[in-house]
Amino acid sequence: LGIKMEDLTLEDLGTAKNVKVTKDNTTIVSGSSDSDRVKARVEQIKSQIETSTSDYDKEKLRERLAKLSGGVAVLKVGGAT
């Protein structure tokens, strides 16, 4: 549903004024964003919703669109320990 990790570049990353990390949570506050890129991504997600044939994918894309439009995102990161 998104960009593959191997396709990311440094230009895809952003900045934040404050980051708080605990054992269970990471909170990123006052991140900056390029509003033109956010708008372009919103339009891309809307297009994906219209063309998707999977109800599951449509629902996940709608959730992503709502979070992106509302300025909130939840990132779940995992790894081998």
PDB file of C-alpha atoms in Angstrom:
ATOM      1  CA  LEU A   1       0.000   0.000   0.000  1.00  0.00           C
ATOM      2  CA  GLY A   2       2.939   2.343   0.261  1.00  0.00           C
ATOM      3  CA  ILE A   3       6.471   3.039  -0.778  1.00  0.00           C
ATOM      4  CA  LYS A   4       8.891   0.140  -0.533  1.00  0.00           C
ATOM      5  CA  MET A   5      11.771   0.577   1.886  1.00  0.00           C
ATOM      6  CA  GLU A   6      14.365   0.011  -0.813  1.00  0.00           C
ATOM      7  CA  ASP A   7      12.843   2.865  -2.862  1.00  0.00           C
ATOM      8  CA  LEU A   8      13.208   5.478  -0.087  1.00  0.00           C
ATOM      9  CA  THR A   9      15.756   8.275  -0.341  1.00  0.00           C
ATOM     10  CA  LEU A  10      16.934  10.944   2.106  1.00  0.00           C
ATOM     11  CA  GLU A  11      14.567  13.380   0.391  1.00  0.00           C
ATOM     12  CA  ASP A  12      11.639  11.241   1.646  1.00  0.00           C
ATOM     13  CA  LEU A  13      12.592  11.894   5.276  1.00  0.00           C
ATOM     14  CA  GLY A  14      11.577  14.898   7.369  1.00  0.00           C
ATOM     15  CA  THR A  15      12.602  16.759  10.494  1.00  0.00           C
ATOM     16  CA  ALA A  16      11.102  17.271  13.947  1.00  0.00           C
ATOM     17  CA  LYS A  17      11.426  19.863  16.674  1.00  0.00           C
ATOM     18  CA  ASN A  18      11.175  17.301  19.478  1.00  0.00           C
ATOM     19  CA  VAL A  19      11.273  13.501  19.707  1.00  0.00           C
ATOM     20  CA  LYS A  20      10.443  11.638  22.928  1.00  0.00           C
ATOM     21  CA  VAL A  21      11.291   7.939  23.110  1.00  0.00           C
ATOM     22  CA  THR A  22      10.245   5.576  25.901  1.00  0.00           C
ATOM     23  CA  LYS A  23      10.289   1.813  26.207  1.00  0.00           C
ATOM     24  CA  ASP A  24       6.817   1.560  24.677  1.00  0.00           C
ATOM     25  CA  ASN A  25       6.280   4.734  22.624  1.00  0.00           C
ATOM     26  CA  THR A  26       7.935   7.272  20.383  1.00  0.00           C
ATOM     27  CA  THR A  27       6.341  10.705  20.021  1.00  0.00           C
ATOM     28  CA  ILE A  28       7.423  13.081  17.269  1.00  0.00           C
ATOM     29  CA  VAL A  29       6.297  16.681  17.810  1.00  0.00           C
ATOM     30  CA  SER A  30       6.259  19.599  15.391  1.00  0.00           C
ATOM     31  CA  GLY A  31       7.562  17.729  12.438  1.00  0.00           C
ATOM     32  CA  SER A  32       7.938  19.834   9.353  1.00  0.00           C
ATOM     33  CA  SER A  33       6.466  18.816   6.053  1.00  0.00           C
ATOM     34  CA  ASP A  34       6.419  19.947   2.476  1.00  0.00           C
ATOM     35  CA  SER A  35       2.748  20.819   1.988  1.00  0.00           C
ATOM     36  CA  ASP A  36       2.957  20.347  -1.781  1.00  0.00           C
ATOM     37  CA  ARG A  37       4.293  16.813  -1.319  1.00  0.00           C
ATOM     38  CA  VAL A  38       1.621  16.054   1.286  1.00  0.00           C
ATOM     39  CA  LYS A  39      -1.101  17.289  -1.082  1.00  0.00           C
ATOM     40  CA  ALA A  40       0.360  15.202  -3.899  1.00  0.00           C
ATOM     41  CA  ARG A  41       0.402  12.119  -1.657  1.00  0.00           C
ATOM     42  CA  VAL A  42      -3.221  12.764  -0.619  1.00  0.00           C
ATOM     43  CA  GLU A  43      -4.232  12.866  -4.293  1.00  0.00           C
ATOM     44  CA  GLN A  44      -2.242   9.692  -4.972  1.00  0.00           C
ATOM     45  CA  ILE A  45      -4.011   7.860  -2.136  1.00  0.00           C
ATOM     46  CA  LYS A  46      -7.428   9.068  -3.369  1.00  0.00           C
ATOM     47  CA  SER A  47      -6.598   7.703  -6.808  1.00  0.00           C
ATOM     48  CA  GLN A  48      -5.514   4.370  -5.305  1.00  0.00           C
ATOM     49  CA  ILE A  49      -8.826   4.147  -3.415  1.00  0.00           C
ATOM     50  CA  GLU A  50     -10.769   4.689  -6.643  1.00  0.00           C
ATOM     51  CA  THR A  51      -8.837   2.058  -8.594  1.00  0.00           C
ATOM     52  CA  SER A  52      -8.429  -0.597  -5.895  1.00  0.00           C
ATOM     53  CA  THR A  53     -10.545  -3.735  -6.208  1.00  0.00           C
ATOM     54  CA  SER A  54      -9.789  -4.935  -2.673  1.00  0.00           C
ATOM     55  CA  ASP A  55     -12.128  -3.803   0.104  1.00  0.00           C
ATOM     56  CA  TYR A  56      -9.315  -4.380   2.603  1.00  0.00           C
ATOM     57  CA  ASP A  57      -6.898  -2.168   0.653  1.00  0.00           C
ATOM     58  CA  LYS A  58      -9.566   0.524   0.264  1.00  0.00           C
ATOM     59  CA  GLU A  59     -10.187   0.569   4.012  1.00  0.00           C
ATOM     60  CA  LYS A  60      -6.474   0.787   4.833  1.00  0.00           C
ATOM     61  CA  LEU A  61      -6.001   3.552   2.267  1.00  0.00           C
ATOM     62  CA  ARG A  62      -8.948   5.481   3.753  1.00  0.00           C
ATOM     63  CA  GLU A  63      -7.381   5.163   7.207  1.00  0.00           C
ATOM     64  CA  ARG A  64      -4.051   6.404   5.841  1.00  0.00           C
ATOM     65  CA  LEU A  65      -5.781   9.304   4.070  1.00  0.00           C
ATOM     66  CA  ALA A  66      -7.612  10.332   7.245  1.00  0.00           C
ATOM     67  CA  LYS A  67      -4.422  10.294   9.299  1.00  0.00           C
ATOM     68  CA  LEU A  68      -2.427  12.171   6.684  1.00  0.00           C
ATOM     69  CA  SER A  69      -5.149  14.779   6.185  1.00  0.00           C
ATOM     70  CA  GLY A  70      -5.556  15.198   9.939  1.00  0.00           C
ATOM     71  CA  GLY A  71      -1.840  15.684  10.559  1.00  0.00           C
ATOM     72  CA  VAL A  72      -1.509  12.525  12.664  1.00  0.00           C
ATOM     73  CA  ALA A  73       0.315   9.336  11.771  1.00  0.00           C
ATOM     74  CA  VAL A  74       0.969   6.109  13.616  1.00  0.00           C
ATOM     75  CA  LEU A  75       4.199   4.345  12.709  1.00  0.00           C
ATOM     76  CA  LYS A  76       4.663   0.739  13.745  1.00  0.00           C
ATOM     77  CA  VAL A  77       8.258  -0.388  13.537  1.00  0.00           C
ATOM     78  CA  GLY A  78       9.529  -3.811  14.437  1.00  0.00           C
ATOM     79  CA  GLY A  79      12.689  -5.797  14.197  1.00  0.00           C
ATOM     80  CA  ALA A  80      14.423  -8.929  15.311  1.00  0.00           C
ATOM     81  CA  THR A  81      15.767  -8.806  18.854  1.00  0.00           C
TER      82      THR A  81
END
